[in-house]
Coordinates of C-alpha atoms and ligand atoms in Angstrom, one line a residue:
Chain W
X1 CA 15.3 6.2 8.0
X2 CA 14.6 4.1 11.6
X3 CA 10.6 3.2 12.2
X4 CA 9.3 2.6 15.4
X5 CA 6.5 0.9 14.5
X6 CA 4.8 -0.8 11.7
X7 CA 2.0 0.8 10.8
X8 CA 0.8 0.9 7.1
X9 CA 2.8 -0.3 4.2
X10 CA 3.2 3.3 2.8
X11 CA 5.4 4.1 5.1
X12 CA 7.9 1.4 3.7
X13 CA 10.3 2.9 0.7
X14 CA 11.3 0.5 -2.0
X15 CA 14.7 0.5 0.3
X16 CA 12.8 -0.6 3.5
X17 CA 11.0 -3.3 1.8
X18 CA 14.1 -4.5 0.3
X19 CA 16.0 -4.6 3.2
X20 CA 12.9 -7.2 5.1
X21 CA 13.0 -8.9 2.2
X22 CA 16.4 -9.4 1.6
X23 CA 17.0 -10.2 5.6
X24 CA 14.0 -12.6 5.2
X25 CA 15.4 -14.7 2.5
X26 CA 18.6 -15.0 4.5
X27 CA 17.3 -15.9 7.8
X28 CA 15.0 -18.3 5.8
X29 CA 18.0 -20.2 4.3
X30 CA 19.5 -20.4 8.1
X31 CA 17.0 -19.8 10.5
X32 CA 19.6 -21.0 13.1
X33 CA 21.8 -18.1 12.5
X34 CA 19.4 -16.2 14.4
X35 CA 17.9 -18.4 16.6
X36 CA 19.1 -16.7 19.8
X37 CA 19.0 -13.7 18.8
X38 CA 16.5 -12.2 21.3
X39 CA 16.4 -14.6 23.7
X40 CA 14.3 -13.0 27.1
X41 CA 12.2 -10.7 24.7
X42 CA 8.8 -10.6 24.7
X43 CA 6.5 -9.9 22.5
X44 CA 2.8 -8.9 23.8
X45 CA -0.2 -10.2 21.4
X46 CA -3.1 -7.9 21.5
X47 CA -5.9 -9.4 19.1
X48 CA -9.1 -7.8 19.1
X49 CA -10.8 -9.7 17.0
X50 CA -10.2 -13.4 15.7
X51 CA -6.9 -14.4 13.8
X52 CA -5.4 -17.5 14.7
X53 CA -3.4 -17.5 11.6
X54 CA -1.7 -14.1 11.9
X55 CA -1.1 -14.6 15.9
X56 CA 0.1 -18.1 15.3
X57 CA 2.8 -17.0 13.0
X58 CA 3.9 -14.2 15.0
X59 CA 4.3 -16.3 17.9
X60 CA 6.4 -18.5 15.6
X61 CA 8.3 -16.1 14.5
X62 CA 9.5 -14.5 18.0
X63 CA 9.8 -18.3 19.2
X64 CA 12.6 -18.8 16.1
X65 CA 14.3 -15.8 17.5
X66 CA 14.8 -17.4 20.8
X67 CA 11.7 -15.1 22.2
X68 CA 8.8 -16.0 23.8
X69 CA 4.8 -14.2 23.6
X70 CA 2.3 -12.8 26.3
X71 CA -1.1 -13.1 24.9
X72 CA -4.0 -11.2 26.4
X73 CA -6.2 -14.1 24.9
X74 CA -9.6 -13.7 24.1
X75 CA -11.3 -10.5 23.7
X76 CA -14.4 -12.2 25.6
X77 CA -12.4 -13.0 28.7
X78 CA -10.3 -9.8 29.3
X79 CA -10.7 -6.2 30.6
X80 CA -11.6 -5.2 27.2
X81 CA -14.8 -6.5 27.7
X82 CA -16.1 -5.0 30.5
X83 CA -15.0 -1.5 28.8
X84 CA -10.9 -0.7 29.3
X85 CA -9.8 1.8 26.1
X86 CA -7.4 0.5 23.7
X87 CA -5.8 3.3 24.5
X88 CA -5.1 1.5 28.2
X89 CA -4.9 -1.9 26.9
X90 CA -1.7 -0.8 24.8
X91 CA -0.4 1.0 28.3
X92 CA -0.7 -1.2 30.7
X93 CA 0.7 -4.5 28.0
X94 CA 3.6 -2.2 26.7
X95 CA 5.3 -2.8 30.7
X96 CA 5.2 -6.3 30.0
X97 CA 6.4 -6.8 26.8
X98 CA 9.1 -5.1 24.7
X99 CA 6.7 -4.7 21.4
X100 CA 3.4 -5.5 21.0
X101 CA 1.5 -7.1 18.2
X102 CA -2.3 -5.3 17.2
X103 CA -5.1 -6.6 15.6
X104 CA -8.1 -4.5 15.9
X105 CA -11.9 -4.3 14.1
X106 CA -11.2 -0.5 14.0
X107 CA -9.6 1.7 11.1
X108 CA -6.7 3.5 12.7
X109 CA -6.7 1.7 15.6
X110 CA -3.0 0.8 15.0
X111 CA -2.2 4.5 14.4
X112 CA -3.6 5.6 17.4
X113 CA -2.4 3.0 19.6
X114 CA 1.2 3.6 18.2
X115 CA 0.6 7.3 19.8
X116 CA 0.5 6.0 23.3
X117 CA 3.5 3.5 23.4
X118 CA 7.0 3.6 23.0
X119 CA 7.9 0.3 22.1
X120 CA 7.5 -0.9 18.8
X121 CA 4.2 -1.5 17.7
X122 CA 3.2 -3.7 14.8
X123 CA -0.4 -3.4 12.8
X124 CA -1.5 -6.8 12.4
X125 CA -4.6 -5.6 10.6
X126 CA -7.0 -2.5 11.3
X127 CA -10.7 -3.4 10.1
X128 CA -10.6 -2.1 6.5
X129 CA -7.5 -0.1 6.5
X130 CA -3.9 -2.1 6.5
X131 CA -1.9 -5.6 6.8
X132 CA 1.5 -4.5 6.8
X133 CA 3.3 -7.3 7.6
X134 CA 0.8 -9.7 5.4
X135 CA 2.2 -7.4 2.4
X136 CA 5.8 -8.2 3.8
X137 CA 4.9 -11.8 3.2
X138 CA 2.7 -11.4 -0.1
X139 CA 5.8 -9.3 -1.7
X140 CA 8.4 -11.8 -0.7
X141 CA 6.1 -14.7 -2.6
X142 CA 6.1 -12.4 -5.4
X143 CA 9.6 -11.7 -5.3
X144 CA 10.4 -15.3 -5.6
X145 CA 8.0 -16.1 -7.8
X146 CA 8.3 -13.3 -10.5
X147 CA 10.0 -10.6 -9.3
X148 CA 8.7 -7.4 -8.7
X149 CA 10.0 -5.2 -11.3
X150 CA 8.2 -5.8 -15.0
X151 CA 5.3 -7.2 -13.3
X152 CA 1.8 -7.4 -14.4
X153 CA -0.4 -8.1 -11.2
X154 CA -4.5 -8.7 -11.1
X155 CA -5.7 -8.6 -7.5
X156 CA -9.7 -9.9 -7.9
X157 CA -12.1 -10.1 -5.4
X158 CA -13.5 -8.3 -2.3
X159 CA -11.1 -5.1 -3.4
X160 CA -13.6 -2.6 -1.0
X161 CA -13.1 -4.5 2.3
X162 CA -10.0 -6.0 2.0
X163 CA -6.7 -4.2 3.9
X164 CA -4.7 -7.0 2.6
X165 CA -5.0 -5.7 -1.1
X166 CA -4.7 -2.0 0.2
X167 CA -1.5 -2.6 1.8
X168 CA -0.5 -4.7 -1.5
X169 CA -1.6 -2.2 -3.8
X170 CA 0.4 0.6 -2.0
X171 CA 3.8 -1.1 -1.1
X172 CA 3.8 -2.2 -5.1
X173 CA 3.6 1.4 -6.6
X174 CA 7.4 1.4 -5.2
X175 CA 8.1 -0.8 -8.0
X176 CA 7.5 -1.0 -11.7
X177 CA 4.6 -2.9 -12.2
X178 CA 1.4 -2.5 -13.7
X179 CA -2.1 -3.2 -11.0
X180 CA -5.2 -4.5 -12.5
X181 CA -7.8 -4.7 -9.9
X182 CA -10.7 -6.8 -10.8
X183 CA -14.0 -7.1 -8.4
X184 CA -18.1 -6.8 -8.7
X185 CA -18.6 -3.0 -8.6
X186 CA -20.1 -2.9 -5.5
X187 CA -16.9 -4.0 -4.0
X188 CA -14.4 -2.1 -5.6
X189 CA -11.1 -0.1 -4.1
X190 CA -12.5 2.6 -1.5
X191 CA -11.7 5.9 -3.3
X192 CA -9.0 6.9 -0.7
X193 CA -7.0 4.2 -1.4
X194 CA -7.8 5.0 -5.4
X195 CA -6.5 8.3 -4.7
X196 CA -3.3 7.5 -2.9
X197 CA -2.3 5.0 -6.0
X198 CA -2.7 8.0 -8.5
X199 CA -1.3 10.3 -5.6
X200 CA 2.3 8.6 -6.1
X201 CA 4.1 9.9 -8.5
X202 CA 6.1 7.9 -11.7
X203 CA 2.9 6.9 -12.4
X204 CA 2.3 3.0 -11.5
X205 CA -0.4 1.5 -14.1
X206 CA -3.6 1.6 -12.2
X207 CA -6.7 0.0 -13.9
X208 CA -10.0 -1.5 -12.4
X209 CA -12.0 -4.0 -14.1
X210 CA -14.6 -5.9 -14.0
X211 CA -14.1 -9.6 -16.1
X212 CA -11.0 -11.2 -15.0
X213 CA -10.9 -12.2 -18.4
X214 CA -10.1 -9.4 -19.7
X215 CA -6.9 -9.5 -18.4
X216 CA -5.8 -12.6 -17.4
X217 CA -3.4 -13.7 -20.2
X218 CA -1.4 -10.6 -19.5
X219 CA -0.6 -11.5 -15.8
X220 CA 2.3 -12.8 -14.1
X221 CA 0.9 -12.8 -10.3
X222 CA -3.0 -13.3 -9.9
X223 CA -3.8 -12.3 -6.7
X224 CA -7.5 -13.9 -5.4
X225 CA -9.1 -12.7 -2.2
X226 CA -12.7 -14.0 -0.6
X227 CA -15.9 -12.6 -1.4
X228 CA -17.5 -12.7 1.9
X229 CA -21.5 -13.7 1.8
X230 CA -22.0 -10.6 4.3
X231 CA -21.2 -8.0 2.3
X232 CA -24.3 -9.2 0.5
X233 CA -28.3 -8.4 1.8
X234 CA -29.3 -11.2 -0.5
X235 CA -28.1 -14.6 -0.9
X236 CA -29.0 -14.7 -4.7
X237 CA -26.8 -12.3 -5.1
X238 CA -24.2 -13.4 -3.5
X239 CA -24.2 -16.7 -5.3
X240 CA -24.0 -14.6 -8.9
X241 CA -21.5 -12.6 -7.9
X242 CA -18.8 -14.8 -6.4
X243 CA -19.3 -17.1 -9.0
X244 CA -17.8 -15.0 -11.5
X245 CA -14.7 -14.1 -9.3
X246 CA -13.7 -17.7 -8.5
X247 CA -10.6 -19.7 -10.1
X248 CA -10.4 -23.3 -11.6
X249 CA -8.3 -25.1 -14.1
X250 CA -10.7 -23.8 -17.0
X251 CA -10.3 -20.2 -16.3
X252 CA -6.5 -20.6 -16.0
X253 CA -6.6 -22.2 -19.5
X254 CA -6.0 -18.8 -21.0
X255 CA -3.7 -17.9 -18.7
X256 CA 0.4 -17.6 -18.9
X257 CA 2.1 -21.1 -18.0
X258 CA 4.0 -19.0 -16.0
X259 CA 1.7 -17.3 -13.5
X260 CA 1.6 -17.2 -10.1
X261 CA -1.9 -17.6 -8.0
X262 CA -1.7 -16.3 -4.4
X263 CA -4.5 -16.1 -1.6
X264 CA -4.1 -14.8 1.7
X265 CA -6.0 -17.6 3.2
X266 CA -8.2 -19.1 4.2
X267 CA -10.0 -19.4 1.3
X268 CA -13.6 -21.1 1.2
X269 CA -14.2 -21.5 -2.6
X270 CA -12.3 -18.7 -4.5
X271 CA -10.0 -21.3 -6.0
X272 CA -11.0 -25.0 -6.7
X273 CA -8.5 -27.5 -5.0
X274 CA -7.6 -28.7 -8.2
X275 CA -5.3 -25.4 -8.4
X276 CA -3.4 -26.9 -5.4
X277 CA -1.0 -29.4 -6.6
X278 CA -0.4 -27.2 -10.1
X279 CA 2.7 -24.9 -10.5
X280 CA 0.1 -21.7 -10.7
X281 CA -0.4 -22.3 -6.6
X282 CA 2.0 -20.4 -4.3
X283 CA -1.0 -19.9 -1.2
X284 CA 0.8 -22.0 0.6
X285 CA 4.0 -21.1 0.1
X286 CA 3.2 -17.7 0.5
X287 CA 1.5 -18.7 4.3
X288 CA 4.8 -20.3 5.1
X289 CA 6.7 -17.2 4.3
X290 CA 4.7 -15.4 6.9
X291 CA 7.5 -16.7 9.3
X292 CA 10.8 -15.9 8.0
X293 CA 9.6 -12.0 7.2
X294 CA 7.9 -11.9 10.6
X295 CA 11.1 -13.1 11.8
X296 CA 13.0 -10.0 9.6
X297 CA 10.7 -7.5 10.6
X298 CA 10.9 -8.3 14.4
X299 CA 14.5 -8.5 14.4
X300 CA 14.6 -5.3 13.0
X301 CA 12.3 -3.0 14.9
X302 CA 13.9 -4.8 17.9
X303 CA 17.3 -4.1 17.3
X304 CA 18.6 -0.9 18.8
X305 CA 21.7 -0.8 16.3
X306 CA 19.3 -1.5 13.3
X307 CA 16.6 -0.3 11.6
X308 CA 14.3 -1.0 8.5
X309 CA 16.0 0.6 5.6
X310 CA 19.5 2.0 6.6
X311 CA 19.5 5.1 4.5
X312 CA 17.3 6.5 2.0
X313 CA 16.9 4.7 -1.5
X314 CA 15.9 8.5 -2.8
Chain D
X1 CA -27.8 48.3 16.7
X2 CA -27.0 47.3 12.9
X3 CA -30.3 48.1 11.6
X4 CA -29.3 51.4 9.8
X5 CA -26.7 49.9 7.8
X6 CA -29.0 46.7 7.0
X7 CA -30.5 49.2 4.9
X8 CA -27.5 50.4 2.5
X9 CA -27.6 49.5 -1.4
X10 CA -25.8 46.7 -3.1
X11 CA -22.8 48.4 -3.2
X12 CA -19.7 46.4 -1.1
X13 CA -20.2 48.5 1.9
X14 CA -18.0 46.8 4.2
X15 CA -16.3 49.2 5.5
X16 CA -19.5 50.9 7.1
X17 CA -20.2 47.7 8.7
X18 CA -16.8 47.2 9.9
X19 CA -16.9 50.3 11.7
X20 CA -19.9 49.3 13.8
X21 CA -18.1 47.3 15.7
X22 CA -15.9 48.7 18.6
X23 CA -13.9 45.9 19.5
X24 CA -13.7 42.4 18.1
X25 CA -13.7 40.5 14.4
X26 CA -15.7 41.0 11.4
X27 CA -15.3 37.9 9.6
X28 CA -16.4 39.2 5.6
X29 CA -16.2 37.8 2.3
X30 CA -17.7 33.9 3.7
X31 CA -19.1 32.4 0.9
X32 CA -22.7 32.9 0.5
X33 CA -24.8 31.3 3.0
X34 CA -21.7 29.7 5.3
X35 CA -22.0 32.1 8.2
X36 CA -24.3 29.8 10.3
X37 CA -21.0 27.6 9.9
X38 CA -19.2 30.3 10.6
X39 CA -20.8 30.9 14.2
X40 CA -21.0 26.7 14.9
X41 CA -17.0 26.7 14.3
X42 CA -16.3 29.3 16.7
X43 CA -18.9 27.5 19.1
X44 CA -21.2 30.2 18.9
X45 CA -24.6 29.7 19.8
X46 CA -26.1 33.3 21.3
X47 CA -26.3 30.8 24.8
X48 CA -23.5 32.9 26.3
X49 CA -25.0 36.3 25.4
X50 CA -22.3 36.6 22.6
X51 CA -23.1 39.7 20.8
X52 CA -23.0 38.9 17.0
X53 CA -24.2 40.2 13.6
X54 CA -24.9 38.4 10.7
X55 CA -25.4 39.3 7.1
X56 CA -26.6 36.6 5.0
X57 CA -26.2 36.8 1.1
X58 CA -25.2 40.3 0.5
X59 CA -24.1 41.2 -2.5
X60 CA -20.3 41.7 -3.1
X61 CA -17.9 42.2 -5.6
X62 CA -15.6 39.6 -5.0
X63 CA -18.3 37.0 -4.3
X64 CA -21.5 37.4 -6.0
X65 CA -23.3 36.7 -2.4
X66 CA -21.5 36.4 1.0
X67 CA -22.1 36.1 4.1
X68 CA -20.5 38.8 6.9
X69 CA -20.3 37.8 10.6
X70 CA -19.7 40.5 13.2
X71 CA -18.4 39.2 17.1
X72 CA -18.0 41.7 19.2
X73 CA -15.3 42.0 22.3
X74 CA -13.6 38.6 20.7
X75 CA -10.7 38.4 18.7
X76 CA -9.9 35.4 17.1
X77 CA -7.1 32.7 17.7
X78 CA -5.0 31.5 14.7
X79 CA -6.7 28.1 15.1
X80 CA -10.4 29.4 14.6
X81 CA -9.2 31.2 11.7
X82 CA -7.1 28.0 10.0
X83 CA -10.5 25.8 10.7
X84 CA -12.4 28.9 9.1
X85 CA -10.1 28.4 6.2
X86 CA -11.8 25.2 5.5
X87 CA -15.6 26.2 4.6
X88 CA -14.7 30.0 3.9
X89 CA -11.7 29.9 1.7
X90 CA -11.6 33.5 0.6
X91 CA -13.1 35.2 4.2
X92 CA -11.1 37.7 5.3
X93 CA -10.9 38.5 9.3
X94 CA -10.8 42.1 10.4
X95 CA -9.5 42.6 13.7
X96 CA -11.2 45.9 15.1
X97 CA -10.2 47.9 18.3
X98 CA -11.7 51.0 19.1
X99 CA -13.8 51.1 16.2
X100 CA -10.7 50.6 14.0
X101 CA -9.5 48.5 12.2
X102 CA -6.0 47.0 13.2
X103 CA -5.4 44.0 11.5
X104 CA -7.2 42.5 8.4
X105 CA -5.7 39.0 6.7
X106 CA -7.0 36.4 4.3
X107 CA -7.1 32.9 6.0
X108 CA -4.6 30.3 5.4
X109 CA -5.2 27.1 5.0
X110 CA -3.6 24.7 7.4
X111 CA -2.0 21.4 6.7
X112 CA -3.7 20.1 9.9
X113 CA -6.4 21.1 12.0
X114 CA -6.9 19.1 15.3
X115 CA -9.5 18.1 18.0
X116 CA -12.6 20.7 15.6
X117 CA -13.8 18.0 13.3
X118 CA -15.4 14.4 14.0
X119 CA -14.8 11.3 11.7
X120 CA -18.2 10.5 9.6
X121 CA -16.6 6.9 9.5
X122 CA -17.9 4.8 12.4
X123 CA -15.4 2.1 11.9
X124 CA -12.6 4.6 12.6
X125 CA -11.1 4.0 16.1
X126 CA -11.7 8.1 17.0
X127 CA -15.4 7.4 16.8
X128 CA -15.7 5.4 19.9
X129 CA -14.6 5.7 23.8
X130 CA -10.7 6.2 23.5
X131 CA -8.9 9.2 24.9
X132 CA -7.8 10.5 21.3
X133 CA -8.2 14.6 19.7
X134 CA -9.4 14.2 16.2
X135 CA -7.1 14.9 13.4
X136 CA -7.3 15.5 9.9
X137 CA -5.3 17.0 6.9
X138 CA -6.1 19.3 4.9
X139 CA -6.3 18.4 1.3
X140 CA -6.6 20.6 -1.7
X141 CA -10.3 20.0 -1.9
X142 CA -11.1 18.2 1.7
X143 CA -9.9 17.0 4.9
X144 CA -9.0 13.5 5.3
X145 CA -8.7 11.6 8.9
X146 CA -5.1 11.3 9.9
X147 CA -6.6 8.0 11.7
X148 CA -8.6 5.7 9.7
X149 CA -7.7 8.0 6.0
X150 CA -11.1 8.7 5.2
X151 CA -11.3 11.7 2.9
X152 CA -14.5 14.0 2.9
X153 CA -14.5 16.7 0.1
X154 CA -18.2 18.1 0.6
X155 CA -19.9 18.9 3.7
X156 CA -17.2 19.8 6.0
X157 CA -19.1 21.5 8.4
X158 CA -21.3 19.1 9.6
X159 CA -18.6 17.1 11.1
X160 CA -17.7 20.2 12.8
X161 CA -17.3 19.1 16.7
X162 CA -19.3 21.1 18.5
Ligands
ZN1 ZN1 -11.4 8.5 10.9

């Protein structure tokens, strides 16, 4: 089946997310091969709300293909602010560019957007909801570091907030793994997303938790994200709580000598530097990958001959 | 007009109160103590000089209380009945001409209902200024937001858009 836009990762078949990832690790090995690919395109980057990270690799990644990027730059400093719709914004960018690029503090934003255009749209991250094209990148780390069939995955931290772990956590049920999610109660999966896992059917493993320890020596992928001092009223507890969900070369002592530690980044204090030059850290390998699949996945929403996912894995 | 029959004994007398009305819906068999619902769905307020009757909590065989709402010279549209659906699962509608009745169905639930409900989550993009109708499945037991996924299982009604 052909998709227009990217919206959520559960619209992605284990097919679809084969067919990025496969195309990634190709264009990856020769970036050249493609280089020209879409020279005169342009792609339009529309970030509500800071991400220099995520726009920065997009604009690599549409530079590679011989692209270029219109940016409507700061929120601060553009219509936006003086009270233009999103639902305009997308309009009147979509007759510059040939797709657009969203990032927006609201959930659904993306969805809605996508509902007004008719190039291809691409969620870069709706408030709490989804990160699409971060859980391109975060599967193609896992891929190479431990494949994603037989795999026992802990994804700990900020589990409530966090749209990369709700992408993650719904693109992996296409696979056979197992999901322990591990966070302070107060920040644990929202009870949609909960309910989507078990909605799937050929039951994926689903289990929360709240000591990492009682699961770390069965993981091959531990997946850390930041517990943000905001979520908390009080500063005490802030400082208990993140304190039990943060990594160093002691905890990993009881780990597998094989596991994998990923982090969307940035990270503050989540995992002590002294992870970094061990072969547990693949952060920033995984940040590098964030080219070639943004690469993959722009060449294929942008090609009229191609799509993601040829025909139906079913 | 309906004070006569306000009067009758428990017994499921429906069809008396039916016949009261010449032409328009009886909505019967609402769950006990829904038909204020009822009225805000179909954006009744009495402002308009609708002419309505209401029975709250009589007793019924089906249901062991329920609600009957009476509109006179107004038929209802399959979308008021599907939203219906939603907080009065077993209601039947009666459509009456001429003091008869000439149609009388169960509702249906719908897969979607559009542009009746609002969001309860204020991060969710339909909550603010953008040119966008509300949308929301219907689950087995709730609605969720077709934009931002929130599901709400109790209290449907009071995100009813009125
Ligand atoms: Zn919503």
């Amino acid at each position: 089946m052909r998709h227009d836009h990217l919206i959520t990762s559960k619209q992605l078949s284990r097919g679809d997310i084969e067919t990025v990832l496969d195309y990634a690790a190709e264009i990856d090995a020769d970036p050249s091969a493609v280089a020209d690919r879409h020279a005169g395109t342009l792609l339009g980057l529309l970030f509500f709300e800071p991400s220099t990270r995520t726009k920065m690799s997009f604009e690599t990644a549409m530079k590679r293909l011989g692209g270029d990027v219109v940016d409507m730059g700061p929120v601060e400093s553009s219509s936006v602010k003086k009270g233009e719709t999103l639902a305009d914004t997308v309009r009147v960018i979509e007759g510059y560019a040939d797709a657009l690029v969203l990032r927006h503090p609201k959930q659904g934003a993306a969805t809605m957007a996508s509902e007004f255009v008719d190039v291809p749209l691409l969620n870069a991250g709706d408030g709490a909801g989804h990160h699409p094209t971060q859980t391109m990148l975060d599967l193609y780390t896992i891929r190479e570091n431990a494949g994603l069939d037989d795999l026992t995955i802990g994804i700990m931290g900020d589990l409530k907030y966090g749209r990369t772990v709700h992408s993650l956590a719904h693109a992996l049920t296409n696979f056979d793994t197992q999901q322990h999610f591990i966070s302070p109660e107060s920040l644990q999966l929202p009870r949609e997303v909960v309910y989507d896992l078990h909605q799937r059917q050929n039951g994926t493993g689903i289990k929360e938790h709240d000591a990492l320890e009682d699961v770390l020596p069965s993981l091959d992928v531990l997946y850390v994200t930041r517990i943000q001092r905001e979520r908390f009223p009080d500063e005490n507890e802030y400082q208990k709580i993140a304190g039990e969900y943060q990594i160093d070369a002691d905890t990993l002592a009881a780990a597998s000598d094989d596991l994998t530690v990923m982090h969307p980044l940035p990270r503050v204090d989540e995992i002590a530097p002294e992870i970094d030059d061990t072969d547990y850290a693949a952060y920033f390998e995984q940040a590098h990958n964030g080219v070639p699949v943004r690469m993959a996945l722009l060449d294929l929403l942008l090609s009229e001959d191609e799509s993601i996912g040829g025909e139906d894995d079913e | 007009m309906s004070s006569d029959h306000d009067h009758h004994d428990g017994n499921d007398d429906h069809e008396l109160r039916v016949s009261k009305i010449r032409d328009g819906t009886v909505i019967d068999h609402v769950h006990g103590g829904q038909a204020l619902n009822v009225l805000a769905i179909l954006g009744i307020d009495g402002t308009k000089g609708e002419e309505v009757s209401v029975g709250m909590n009589v007793p019924s065989d089906r249901l062991a209380r329920k609600d009957i709402v009476k509109v006179e010279g107004r038929e209802l549209s399959q979308d008021e009945v599907d939203v219906l659906s939603l907080i009065a699962p077993d209601a039947t509608i009666n459509i009456v001409r001429d003091y008869d009745v000439v149609e009388k169905h169960r509702v249906e639930r719908p897969n979607v209902v559009e542009g009746v409900l609002s969001c309860p989550n204020a991060g969710c993009i339909t909550t603010g200024d953008e040119p966008v109708t509300s949308r929301f499945s219907v689950l087995e037991d709730g609605v969720r937001c077709s934009y931002c996924e929130t599901i709400v299982r109790d209290e449907i009604a009071s995100l009813i858009d009125t």
